[in-house]
Short mmCIF file of C-alpha atoms in Angstrom, two decimals:
data_model
loop_
_atom_site.label_atom_id
_atom_site.label_comp_id
_atom_site.label_asym_id
_atom_site.label_seq_id
_atom_site.Cartn_x
_atom_site.Cartn_y
_atom_site.Cartn_z
CA MET A 1 -14.26 -55.52 -34.27
CA LEU A 2 -11.49 -55.52 -31.70
CA ARG A 3 -12.39 -55.51 -28.04
CA ARG A 4 -10.10 -54.34 -25.27
CA VAL A 5 -9.63 -56.89 -22.49
CA VAL A 6 -8.50 -55.70 -19.03
CA THR A 7 -6.79 -58.25 -16.83
CA PRO A 8 -7.52 -57.83 -13.10
CA THR A 9 -4.44 -56.74 -11.14
CA PRO A 10 -3.66 -58.24 -7.75
CA VAL A 11 -4.23 -55.93 -4.81
CA ALA A 12 -0.64 -56.20 -3.62
CA ALA A 13 0.72 -55.20 -7.02
CA THR A 14 -1.63 -52.22 -7.19
CA THR A 15 -0.52 -51.01 -3.79
CA ALA A 16 3.16 -51.36 -4.70
CA CYS A 17 2.65 -49.40 -7.93
CA ALA A 18 0.81 -46.68 -6.06
CA VAL A 19 3.62 -46.35 -3.53
CA GLN A 20 6.21 -46.30 -6.31
CA ALA A 21 4.31 -43.65 -8.28
CA ARG A 22 3.77 -41.55 -5.20
CA SER A 23 7.38 -41.62 -4.09
CA ILE A 24 8.58 -39.59 -7.06
CA TYR A 25 6.87 -36.53 -5.59
CA GLU A 26 8.77 -36.75 -2.31
CA TYR A 27 11.67 -34.43 -3.06
CA LYS A 28 12.26 -33.40 0.57
CA PHE A 29 11.59 -29.71 0.04
CA GLY A 30 10.30 -29.49 3.60
CA GLN A 31 6.69 -30.42 2.90
CA THR A 32 4.82 -33.20 4.67
CA PRO A 33 5.51 -36.52 2.84
CA LEU A 34 2.58 -37.88 0.85
CA SER A 35 2.95 -41.24 2.59
CA LYS A 36 1.63 -39.62 5.78
CA PRO A 37 -1.94 -38.44 6.36
CA LEU A 38 -2.56 -34.75 5.82
CA GLY A 39 -3.63 -32.74 8.83
CA ARG A 40 -3.11 -33.36 12.49
CA LEU A 41 -6.19 -35.56 13.00
CA SER A 42 -6.07 -39.17 11.85
CA HIS A 43 -8.54 -40.21 9.17
CA LEU A 44 -9.62 -43.09 11.38
CA SER A 45 -11.17 -40.91 14.08
CA ARG A 46 -13.35 -38.10 12.89
CA ALA A 47 -14.62 -36.08 15.79
CA THR A 48 -17.76 -34.04 15.34
CA PRO A 49 -16.68 -30.41 15.02
CA SER A 50 -17.93 -28.27 17.84
CA LYS A 51 -19.90 -25.16 17.05
CA PRO A 52 -17.56 -22.18 17.31
CA ALA A 53 -18.37 -19.65 19.96
CA PRO A 54 -19.54 -16.29 18.62
CA VAL A 55 -16.71 -13.78 18.52
CA VAL A 56 -17.49 -10.29 19.74
CA ALA A 57 -15.63 -7.54 17.92
CA GLY A 58 -13.09 -6.02 20.27
CA LYS A 59 -11.79 -2.52 20.45
CA VAL A 60 -8.73 -1.01 18.82
CA GLU A 61 -5.67 -1.76 20.96
CA VAL A 62 -2.36 0.09 20.75
CA THR A 63 0.90 -0.84 22.50
CA LYS A 64 4.37 0.63 22.34
CA LEU A 65 7.02 -2.08 22.67
CA HIS A 66 10.35 -1.90 24.47
CA ASN A 67 12.30 -1.31 21.25
CA GLY A 68 10.09 1.61 20.19
CA ALA A 69 7.86 -0.16 17.66
CA ARG A 70 4.11 0.33 17.97
CA VAL A 71 1.48 -2.38 17.53
CA ILE A 72 -2.15 -1.59 16.70
CA THR A 73 -4.85 -4.24 16.20
CA HIS A 74 -8.60 -4.58 15.90
CA ASN A 75 -10.01 -8.08 16.28
CA LEU A 76 -13.32 -8.24 14.40
CA GLY A 77 -13.53 -12.03 14.60
CA GLY A 78 -13.28 -12.73 10.88
CA PRO A 79 -12.01 -15.96 9.28
CA SER A 80 -9.02 -14.29 7.62
CA VAL A 81 -6.40 -11.87 8.89
CA SER A 82 -4.44 -8.94 7.52
CA ILE A 83 -1.11 -8.09 9.12
CA GLY A 84 1.22 -5.39 7.90
CA ALA A 85 4.27 -3.35 8.82
CA TYR A 86 4.15 0.36 7.98
CA ILE A 87 7.44 2.24 8.05
CA LEU A 88 8.15 5.96 7.89
CA ALA A 89 10.56 5.54 4.99
CA GLY A 90 8.40 6.54 2.03
CA PRO A 91 9.21 8.76 -0.94
CA ALA A 92 9.18 11.88 1.26
CA TYR A 93 12.45 10.67 2.79
CA ASP A 94 14.28 9.86 -0.45
CA PRO A 95 17.84 11.20 -0.71
CA PRO A 96 18.12 14.11 -3.18
CA SER A 97 20.65 12.20 -5.27
CA ALA A 98 18.43 9.12 -5.69
CA PRO A 99 14.71 9.92 -6.04
CA GLY A 100 12.65 6.76 -6.05
CA THR A 101 14.59 5.03 -3.28
CA GLY A 102 11.43 4.69 -1.19
CA ALA A 103 9.61 3.02 -4.06
CA MET A 104 12.52 0.62 -4.49
CA MET A 105 12.78 0.01 -0.75
CA HIS A 106 9.43 -1.71 -0.23
CA LEU A 107 10.26 -4.04 -3.12
CA ALA A 108 13.80 -4.77 -1.92
CA LEU A 109 12.64 -5.57 1.62
CA THR A 110 10.54 -8.45 0.30
CA THR A 111 13.23 -10.12 -1.82
CA SER A 112 15.26 -12.00 0.79
CA ASN A 113 16.64 -11.76 4.30
CA TYR A 114 19.32 -13.40 6.42
CA ASN A 115 16.99 -16.25 7.35
CA ASN A 116 15.23 -16.99 4.05
CA ALA A 117 15.95 -16.88 0.36
CA LEU A 118 13.51 -15.40 -2.11
CA PHE A 119 12.06 -18.76 -3.16
CA GLN A 120 11.51 -19.71 0.49
CA LEU A 121 9.53 -16.54 1.14
CA ASP A 122 7.48 -17.23 -1.96
CA ARG A 123 6.92 -20.82 -0.83
CA ASN A 124 5.63 -19.60 2.53
CA ILE A 125 2.97 -17.52 0.80
CA ARG A 126 1.92 -20.15 -1.72
CA SER A 127 1.83 -23.03 0.76
CA VAL A 128 -1.18 -21.62 2.62
CA GLY A 129 -2.80 -19.60 -0.16
CA ALA A 130 -1.81 -16.29 1.39
CA ALA A 131 -1.23 -13.00 -0.42
CA GLN A 132 1.54 -10.45 0.07
CA SER A 133 1.52 -6.79 -0.97
CA HIS A 134 4.14 -4.06 -0.80
CA PHE A 135 3.35 -0.41 -1.50
CA GLU A 136 3.76 3.21 -0.45
CA LYS A 137 1.12 5.16 1.44
CA ASN A 138 0.56 8.92 1.65
CA LYS A 139 4.14 9.70 0.56
CA HIS A 140 5.42 8.99 4.10
CA TYR A 141 4.90 5.26 4.61
CA ILE A 142 6.02 2.11 2.89
CA GLY A 143 4.16 -1.06 3.77
CA ILE A 144 4.39 -4.84 3.61
CA ARG A 145 1.12 -6.68 4.21
CA ILE A 146 0.17 -10.37 4.48
CA ASP A 147 -3.40 -11.63 4.04
CA SER A 148 -4.04 -15.23 5.07
CA ARG A 149 -6.31 -17.60 6.95
CA ALA A 150 -6.78 -16.93 10.63
CA ASP A 151 -5.11 -20.22 11.58
CA LYS A 152 -2.02 -19.90 9.36
CA TRP A 153 -0.32 -16.64 10.30
CA LYS A 154 1.35 -17.75 13.54
CA SER A 155 4.69 -19.52 13.62
CA SER A 156 4.65 -23.30 14.01
CA ALA A 157 6.47 -23.13 17.34
CA SER A 158 3.75 -20.99 18.89
CA THR A 159 0.80 -22.91 17.42
CA ALA A 160 1.94 -26.46 18.22
CA SER A 161 0.92 -27.97 21.54
CA ARG A 162 3.46 -29.18 24.10
CA THR A 163 2.69 -32.81 23.29
CA GLU A 164 3.39 -32.23 19.61
CA GLN A 165 6.60 -30.35 20.36
CA ARG A 166 7.82 -33.19 22.62
CA HIS A 167 6.98 -35.72 19.92
CA GLN A 168 8.92 -33.70 17.34
CA LEU A 169 11.96 -33.56 19.59
CA GLN A 170 11.85 -37.32 20.08
CA ASN A 171 11.58 -38.00 16.38
CA GLN A 172 14.24 -35.78 14.81
CA LYS A 173 13.74 -37.17 11.33
CA GLN A 174 10.06 -36.32 11.32
CA ALA A 175 10.86 -32.85 12.61
CA GLN A 176 13.19 -32.27 9.66
CA GLU A 177 10.62 -33.43 7.14
CA GLN A 178 7.83 -31.34 8.66
CA PHE A 179 7.31 -28.01 6.88
CA SER A 180 7.94 -25.28 9.45
CA LEU A 181 5.78 -22.30 8.48
CA ASN A 182 6.58 -18.94 10.03
CA LEU A 183 4.58 -16.78 7.65
CA VAL A 184 4.49 -13.38 9.32
CA GLN A 185 7.85 -13.75 11.06
CA ASP A 186 9.73 -14.67 7.89
CA ASN A 187 7.89 -12.54 5.33
CA ILE A 188 7.49 -9.34 7.36
CA PHE A 189 9.36 -9.11 10.65
CA THR A 190 12.64 -10.71 9.57
CA CYS A 191 12.57 -8.78 6.29
CA ILE A 192 12.48 -5.58 8.35
CA ALA A 193 14.99 -6.63 11.01
CA ALA A 194 17.59 -8.40 8.83
CA PRO A 195 17.23 -7.68 5.10
CA ARG A 196 19.95 -8.70 2.68
CA PHE A 197 19.52 -6.27 -0.23
CA HIS A 198 21.30 -8.88 -2.32
CA GLU A 199 22.40 -7.18 -5.53
CA PRO A 200 21.24 -10.01 -7.86
CA ASP A 201 17.82 -9.94 -6.19
CA VAL A 202 17.58 -6.19 -6.80
CA GLU A 203 18.90 -6.39 -10.36
CA ARG A 204 16.30 -8.94 -11.42
CA PHE A 205 13.50 -6.43 -10.75
CA ARG A 206 14.95 -3.40 -12.51
CA ASP A 207 13.25 -4.20 -15.81
CA THR A 208 9.99 -4.80 -13.95
CA ILE A 209 10.23 -1.39 -12.31
CA ASP A 210 10.84 0.34 -15.64
CA ASN A 211 7.93 -1.54 -17.18
CA GLN A 212 5.63 -0.49 -14.35
CA VAL A 213 6.43 3.17 -14.93
CA GLU A 214 5.97 2.82 -18.68
CA GLU A 215 2.65 1.04 -18.19
CA LEU A 216 1.51 3.77 -15.83
CA ARG A 217 2.51 6.46 -18.31
CA TRP A 218 1.02 4.98 -21.47
CA GLN A 219 -1.91 2.90 -20.22
CA TYR A 220 -3.10 5.01 -17.26
CA PRO A 221 -2.19 8.57 -18.26
CA ALA A 222 -4.49 10.32 -15.76
CA GLU A 223 -2.94 8.56 -12.76
CA TYR A 224 0.52 9.28 -14.17
CA ALA A 225 -0.42 12.95 -14.52
CA LYS A 226 -1.54 13.05 -10.88
CA GLN A 227 1.75 11.62 -9.67
CA MET A 228 3.79 13.95 -11.85
CA LEU A 229 1.71 16.92 -10.66
CA GLU A 230 3.08 16.30 -7.16
CA THR A 231 6.62 16.72 -8.48
CA VAL A 232 5.58 20.09 -9.93
CA ALA A 233 3.51 21.36 -6.99
CA PHE A 234 6.26 20.55 -4.46
CA TYR A 235 9.23 21.10 -6.76
CA ARG A 236 12.53 19.90 -5.27
CA GLU A 237 10.88 19.39 -1.89
CA PRO A 238 10.39 16.12 0.05
CA LEU A 239 6.74 15.86 -1.02
CA GLY A 240 7.87 16.40 -4.60
CA ASN A 241 9.76 13.12 -4.72
CA PRO A 242 8.10 10.69 -7.16
CA ARG A 243 6.01 7.78 -5.94
CA HIS A 244 7.60 5.58 -8.62
CA VAL A 245 11.21 4.90 -9.58
CA PRO A 246 12.23 7.23 -12.42
CA ALA A 247 14.15 5.60 -15.22
CA ILE A 248 17.11 7.91 -14.62
CA SER A 249 17.38 6.71 -10.99
CA ASN A 250 16.82 3.01 -11.55
CA GLY A 251 20.45 2.12 -12.09
CA ALA A 252 21.71 4.51 -9.40
CA ILE A 253 19.71 2.90 -6.57
CA SER A 254 22.15 0.12 -5.78
CA SER A 255 22.37 -2.28 -2.87
CA SER A 256 24.61 0.12 -0.94
CA VAL A 257 22.14 2.99 -1.41
CA LEU A 258 19.31 0.82 -0.14
CA LEU A 259 21.37 -0.29 2.86
CA GLU A 260 22.19 3.30 3.75
CA GLN A 261 18.53 4.33 3.43
CA TYR A 262 17.49 1.34 5.51
CA SER A 263 19.98 2.18 8.25
CA ARG A 264 18.65 5.73 8.46
CA TYR A 265 14.91 5.23 8.43
CA VAL A 266 13.89 1.60 9.04
CA VAL A 267 14.35 1.75 12.80
CA PRO A 268 11.85 0.32 15.32
CA SER A 269 10.64 3.76 16.43
CA ARG A 270 9.45 4.42 12.86
CA VAL A 271 7.67 1.06 12.46
CA VAL A 272 3.98 0.41 13.09
CA ILE A 273 2.70 -3.19 13.14
CA ALA A 274 -1.01 -3.36 12.31
CA GLY A 275 -3.33 -6.33 12.38
CA VAL A 276 -7.00 -7.01 11.68
CA ASN A 277 -8.77 -10.09 13.11
CA VAL A 278 -5.74 -11.02 15.22
CA ASP A 279 -5.27 -11.21 18.96
CA HIS A 280 -3.27 -8.25 20.22
CA ALA A 281 -1.09 -10.22 22.64
CA ALA A 282 -0.46 -12.95 20.06
CA LEU A 283 0.77 -10.43 17.49
CA ILE A 284 3.10 -8.86 20.03
CA ALA A 285 4.45 -12.30 20.96
CA GLU A 286 4.98 -13.13 17.30
CA TYR A 287 6.95 -9.92 16.77
CA GLU A 288 9.08 -10.29 19.88
CA ASN A 289 9.89 -13.96 19.12
CA THR A 290 11.29 -13.19 15.68
CA PRO A 291 14.65 -14.97 15.13
CA PHE A 292 16.31 -11.60 14.40
CA PRO A 293 15.21 -8.97 16.94
CA HIS A 294 15.06 -5.42 15.65
CA SER A 295 16.98 -2.90 17.75
CA SER A 296 17.79 0.75 17.13
CA SER A 297 21.09 0.24 18.99
CA ALA A 298 22.45 -1.92 16.17
CA PRO A 299 25.71 -0.52 14.73
CA HIS A 300 24.27 0.22 11.30
CA HIS A 301 21.40 2.21 12.84
CA THR A 302 23.51 4.16 15.32
CA ARG A 303 26.02 5.02 12.61
CA SER A 304 23.38 6.58 10.32
CA GLN A 305 21.06 9.27 11.61
CA PRO A 306 17.88 10.14 9.66
CA SER A 307 17.64 13.49 7.93
CA LYS A 308 15.01 15.74 9.45
CA VAL A 309 11.92 16.30 7.31
CA ASN A 310 9.60 19.05 8.54
CA TRP A 311 6.26 17.27 8.30
CA GLN A 312 4.63 19.70 10.74
CA ASP A 313 4.60 22.48 8.12
CA GLU A 314 4.30 20.73 4.78
CA ALA A 315 2.41 23.69 3.32
CA ALA A 316 5.72 25.56 3.23
CA GLN A 317 6.96 23.00 0.68
CA TYR A 318 4.30 24.00 -1.84
CA THR A 319 5.83 25.90 -4.76
CA GLY A 320 3.27 25.65 -7.55
CA GLY A 321 4.22 25.78 -11.20
CA GLU A 322 3.63 23.99 -14.46
CA ARG A 323 5.25 21.45 -16.75
CA HIS A 324 4.35 20.19 -20.22
CA ASP A 325 5.73 16.92 -21.66
CA GLN A 326 5.05 16.53 -25.36
CA GLU A 327 4.39 12.91 -26.38
CA ASP A 328 3.38 11.19 -29.58
CA ARG A 329 1.22 8.71 -27.72
CA ALA A 330 -0.36 7.14 -30.79
CA LYS A 331 3.05 6.33 -32.26
CA VAL A 332 4.60 5.03 -29.04
CA MET A 333 1.65 2.96 -27.88
CA GLY A 334 0.73 1.45 -31.22
CA THR A 335 -2.74 0.64 -29.90
CA LYS A 336 -4.68 3.45 -31.58
CA PRO A 337 -5.67 2.29 -35.06
CA ASP A 338 -6.85 5.77 -36.09
CA MET A 339 -3.77 7.46 -34.59
CA ASP A 340 -6.00 9.67 -32.42
CA LEU A 341 -4.21 12.33 -30.42
CA GLU A 342 -5.06 13.07 -26.80
CA SER A 343 -4.07 15.55 -24.12
CA ILE A 344 -3.95 14.69 -20.43
CA VAL A 345 -3.82 17.54 -17.94
CA ALA A 346 -3.77 17.55 -14.13
CA VAL A 347 -4.52 20.77 -12.22
CA GLY A 348 -4.14 21.05 -8.45
CA TRP A 349 -4.16 23.42 -5.49
CA LEU A 350 -2.82 23.31 -1.95
CA ALA A 351 -5.17 21.83 0.66
CA TYR A 352 -4.98 20.38 4.17
CA GLY A 353 -3.54 17.06 5.33
CA LYS A 354 -4.85 14.27 7.51
CA ASP A 355 -3.00 15.09 10.73
CA ARG A 356 -5.11 14.69 13.84
CA LYS A 357 -4.58 18.33 14.81
CA MET A 358 -6.31 19.50 11.61
CA LEU A 359 -8.97 16.80 11.40
CA LYS A 360 -11.77 19.28 10.70
CA ASP A 361 -9.83 20.88 7.83
CA HIS A 362 -9.07 17.40 6.49
CA ALA A 363 -12.79 16.61 6.51
CA ALA A 364 -13.56 19.92 4.80
CA SER A 365 -11.01 19.13 2.07
CA MET A 366 -12.80 15.83 1.41
CA VAL A 367 -16.10 17.72 1.17
CA VAL A 368 -14.56 20.16 -1.33
CA LYS A 369 -13.47 17.20 -3.43
CA ALA A 370 -17.03 15.84 -3.22
CA LEU A 371 -18.38 19.23 -4.35
CA MET A 372 -16.10 18.98 -7.37
CA ASP A 373 -17.52 15.50 -8.06
CA ILE A 374 -21.02 16.99 -8.06
CA GLN A 375 -19.98 19.78 -10.41
CA PHE A 376 -18.26 17.32 -12.76
CA LYS A 377 -21.30 15.00 -12.69
CA ASP A 378 -19.14 12.23 -11.25
CA SER A 379 -20.23 9.30 -9.12
CA ILE A 380 -18.85 7.67 -5.98
CA ARG A 381 -15.32 6.43 -6.53
CA TYR A 382 -14.22 3.11 -5.08
CA THR A 383 -10.51 3.69 -5.62
CA ARG A 384 -8.18 6.62 -5.20
CA ASP A 385 -6.32 6.08 -8.45
CA GLU A 386 -7.26 6.86 -12.03
CA THR A 387 -6.40 3.47 -13.51
CA GLN A 388 -9.99 2.79 -14.58
CA GLU A 389 -10.71 6.19 -16.15
CA HIS A 390 -9.90 6.99 -19.76
CA ALA A 391 -11.74 10.23 -20.62
CA GLY A 392 -13.43 13.21 -19.04
CA VAL A 393 -12.82 15.26 -15.91
CA ARG A 394 -12.17 13.56 -12.56
CA ALA A 395 -11.53 15.18 -9.18
CA PHE A 396 -8.90 13.93 -6.72
CA TYR A 397 -7.63 14.69 -3.23
CA ASN A 398 -4.22 13.47 -2.05
CA PRO A 399 -3.78 14.03 1.70
CA TYR A 400 -0.29 13.92 3.19
CA GLN A 401 0.39 14.76 6.84
CA THR A 402 -0.19 18.51 7.30
CA ALA A 403 -0.77 19.38 3.65
CA GLY A 404 -2.69 17.97 0.73
CA LEU A 405 -3.27 18.41 -2.97
CA VAL A 406 -6.78 18.75 -4.38
CA GLY A 407 -7.62 19.15 -8.05
CA PHE A 408 -8.77 17.34 -11.16
CA THR A 409 -7.52 15.48 -14.22
CA ALA A 410 -8.82 16.06 -17.73
CA THR A 411 -8.38 13.67 -20.66
CA ALA A 412 -9.66 14.77 -24.07
CA ASP A 413 -8.81 15.56 -27.67
CA PRO A 414 -6.30 18.41 -28.04
CA GLN A 415 -9.01 20.62 -29.58
CA ALA A 416 -11.30 20.20 -26.57
CA ALA A 417 -8.70 19.99 -23.80
CA VAL A 418 -8.21 23.74 -23.32
CA ARG A 419 -11.91 24.47 -23.00
CA MET A 420 -12.41 21.45 -20.75
CA VAL A 421 -9.70 22.62 -18.35
CA THR A 422 -10.82 26.26 -18.25
CA ASP A 423 -14.47 25.31 -17.70
CA ALA A 424 -13.48 22.91 -14.91
CA VAL A 425 -11.38 25.61 -13.22
CA LYS A 426 -14.35 28.01 -13.32
CA LEU A 427 -16.55 25.39 -11.68
CA VAL A 428 -14.00 24.86 -8.91
CA GLN A 429 -13.62 28.60 -8.36
CA ALA A 430 -17.39 28.86 -7.94
CA ASN A 431 -17.00 27.09 -4.59
CA LYS A 432 -15.53 30.29 -3.16
CA ALA A 433 -19.07 31.64 -3.07
CA ALA A 434 -21.62 30.43 -0.56
CA VAL A 435 -22.57 26.78 -1.04
CA ALA A 436 -26.24 25.88 -0.80
CA ASP A 437 -27.19 23.81 2.23
CA SER A 438 -28.78 21.13 0.07
CA THR A 439 -25.64 20.79 -2.06
CA LEU A 440 -23.42 20.76 1.02
CA SER A 441 -25.54 18.00 2.57
CA VAL A 442 -25.17 15.82 -0.53
CA ALA A 443 -21.43 16.53 -0.69
CA LYS A 444 -20.96 15.44 2.92
CA LYS A 445 -22.77 12.18 2.23
CA ILE A 446 -20.57 11.55 -0.81
CA ALA A 447 -17.40 12.37 1.14
CA ARG A 448 -18.45 10.12 4.00
CA THR A 449 -19.25 7.23 1.68
CA GLN A 450 -16.03 7.58 -0.28
CA PHE A 451 -13.95 7.72 2.89
CA MET A 452 -15.53 4.57 4.32
CA VAL A 453 -15.33 2.68 1.03
CA GLN A 454 -11.67 3.53 0.53
CA ASN A 455 -10.60 2.76 4.10
CA ALA A 456 -13.01 0.14 5.47
CA ASP A 457 -14.57 -1.68 2.53
CA THR A 458 -12.16 -4.62 2.88
CA GLN A 459 -10.01 -5.70 5.80
CA ARG A 460 -6.92 -4.99 3.69
CA ASP A 461 -7.97 -1.36 3.39
CA TYR A 462 -8.75 -1.23 7.10
CA CYS A 463 -5.35 -2.70 7.96
CA ASP A 464 -3.67 0.00 5.87
CA TYR A 465 -5.73 2.63 7.66
CA LEU A 466 -4.80 1.29 11.09
CA GLY A 467 -1.13 1.23 10.17
CA THR A 468 -1.16 4.91 9.17
CA CYS A 469 -3.67 6.43 11.61
CA LEU A 470 -1.28 6.86 14.53
CA ALA A 471 0.38 10.19 15.15
CA MET A 472 3.82 10.45 13.58
CA GLU A 473 5.50 11.15 16.91
CA SER A 474 7.33 7.96 17.86
CA ASP A 475 6.04 8.03 21.45
CA SER A 476 2.37 8.54 20.57
CA THR A 477 -0.19 5.78 20.90
CA VAL A 478 -3.20 7.94 19.96
CA ALA A 479 -5.07 6.65 16.91
CA THR A 480 -7.62 8.51 14.81
CA SER A 481 -10.61 6.22 14.46
CA LEU A 482 -12.92 5.98 11.47
CA GLU A 483 -15.78 7.29 13.57
CA GLU A 484 -13.86 10.46 14.44
CA VAL A 485 -13.27 11.22 10.76
CA VAL A 486 -16.92 10.52 9.90
CA ASP A 487 -18.08 12.81 12.70
CA ALA A 488 -15.74 15.51 11.43
CA ILE A 489 -17.21 15.18 7.93
CA ASN A 490 -20.75 15.44 9.30
CA SER A 491 -19.86 18.64 11.16
CA VAL A 492 -18.39 20.46 8.14
CA SER A 493 -20.07 23.80 7.55
CA ALA A 494 -20.09 26.28 4.69
CA ALA A 495 -17.49 28.34 6.56
CA ASP A 496 -15.14 25.34 6.65
CA VAL A 497 -15.54 24.86 2.90
CA LYS A 498 -14.80 28.54 2.35
CA LYS A 499 -11.65 28.25 4.45
CA VAL A 500 -10.35 25.41 2.28
CA CYS A 501 -11.15 27.35 -0.90
CA GLU A 502 -9.32 30.40 0.41
CA THR A 503 -6.27 28.23 1.10
CA MET A 504 -6.49 26.76 -2.39
CA PHE A 505 -6.72 30.02 -4.32
CA SER A 506 -4.38 32.04 -2.13
CA ASN A 507 -1.51 29.94 -3.52
CA LYS A 508 -0.28 29.38 -7.04
CA THR A 509 -2.02 26.87 -9.27
CA SER A 510 -0.09 23.77 -10.32
CA LEU A 511 -0.47 22.13 -13.73
CA TYR A 512 1.07 19.13 -15.44
CA GLY A 513 0.22 18.07 -18.97
CA HIS A 514 1.45 15.31 -21.24
CA GLY A 515 0.42 13.92 -24.57
CA GLU A 516 -0.32 16.45 -27.32
CA VAL A 517 0.44 19.66 -25.41
CA LEU A 518 2.42 21.77 -27.91
CA GLY A 519 -0.61 23.99 -28.45
CA PHE A 520 -1.77 23.96 -24.84
CA PRO A 521 -1.58 27.43 -23.24
CA SER A 522 0.34 28.26 -20.09
CA LEU A 523 -1.22 29.12 -16.75
CA ARG A 524 -0.58 32.81 -17.37
CA GLN A 525 -2.32 32.65 -20.74
CA MET A 526 -5.33 30.96 -19.14
CA GLY A 527 -5.45 33.56 -16.38
CA LEU A 528 -4.48 31.16 -13.61
#
């Protein structure tokens, strides 16, 4: 039997090998060299951490800055922060020749800017375990949000002490090797103030955008039907612009189109900076100390004036109508072994929006949606979308600014789809009659719970709510709090529900169907 013999290695040789092995990782990408201790405190002196003082949740603070941007924060004292920029440049402001520009815009803003390349922005996020999201909100807003630790969102210049800054100036080599993290400044504020819209950066995501639309259409058909219903209900109107990038517009939205759209709508007066668990003054200082200040007097902004969109009377944009898209889903998807056919239908009516001036009607619209949940035997929904639902009838309510769309989606076999839709419409029409007090009380509780879960369950949701709760007037600093909406829901009466139902059924019904819809009747044939 052979036995392995290990010869002891001298300590000096071991240390030399360790240094040699470690040096191969020092590629000078800007990170702290591995030959230096991690952290600011030396490993030789470990001070006993002091017990942190209890943080009392502050109030919501709103400030309008000198350049027109508005900052809203709520410091709850949590260990992580959410900071986002919400811009009035959503799908409702897309140019008629390029629908989907708003959906492309929030992606293009995060690719690169005049201070950082794409890989540098990605490195900023990964270096501290942060998360970045970009999205559209309520058809009017596009957003960029950063979620990170509470001690990692500030720029290095503002977080370092004077002694450390003086030491860095004395030792220029160490200052070059030190990784300078400006997370929020680089990944949000500079992206808004000085984007590049580099054509190769935009081109690399075109396939991804097409794949996202295809995945939405074939894997989440109910959510796709909801989004397409908006294009039917507000046909050729600003609210009828798609939330996604249509395949026909993907190649037309070039770098020059994005730059023109940016120059028109991404101006400071249309930007809201929101933060949760951050100090209000610190967030303002971070924004104002951005390397590229954002000014509406810049030549590209003064040269391009935004087109006026009448958001104060969005109900006038409602047209109603219907559209059927025949699809052989079983053949295209290839994931149905029995080649089962299915029909997906979305039906909607005009409702009220979330503007502060119609807060009571907005609350009543949420209660009507909750009444539909009760009639459809549905439960409390934790998300607005339909990405987790695959069959049955589901109610929805999409609020915009002064208008909304309330209705339901139905997913079933083609033989049962017609009866399912007609029965669901009859249940909804029954709300025109007097609603029992007991049923109304349950509906208000459901509406209140759904509203709080969708807007305050996580700090990310709450940050999105803060960024979109200010009045759309650029000089307004009045925010609609969660408590005001909850109080409005609690005060909804049967008369308020009847008012919403009268608005719904005094306008044309909208319908969108896809899948197996060759035999599906029209609205006129169904008596709608």
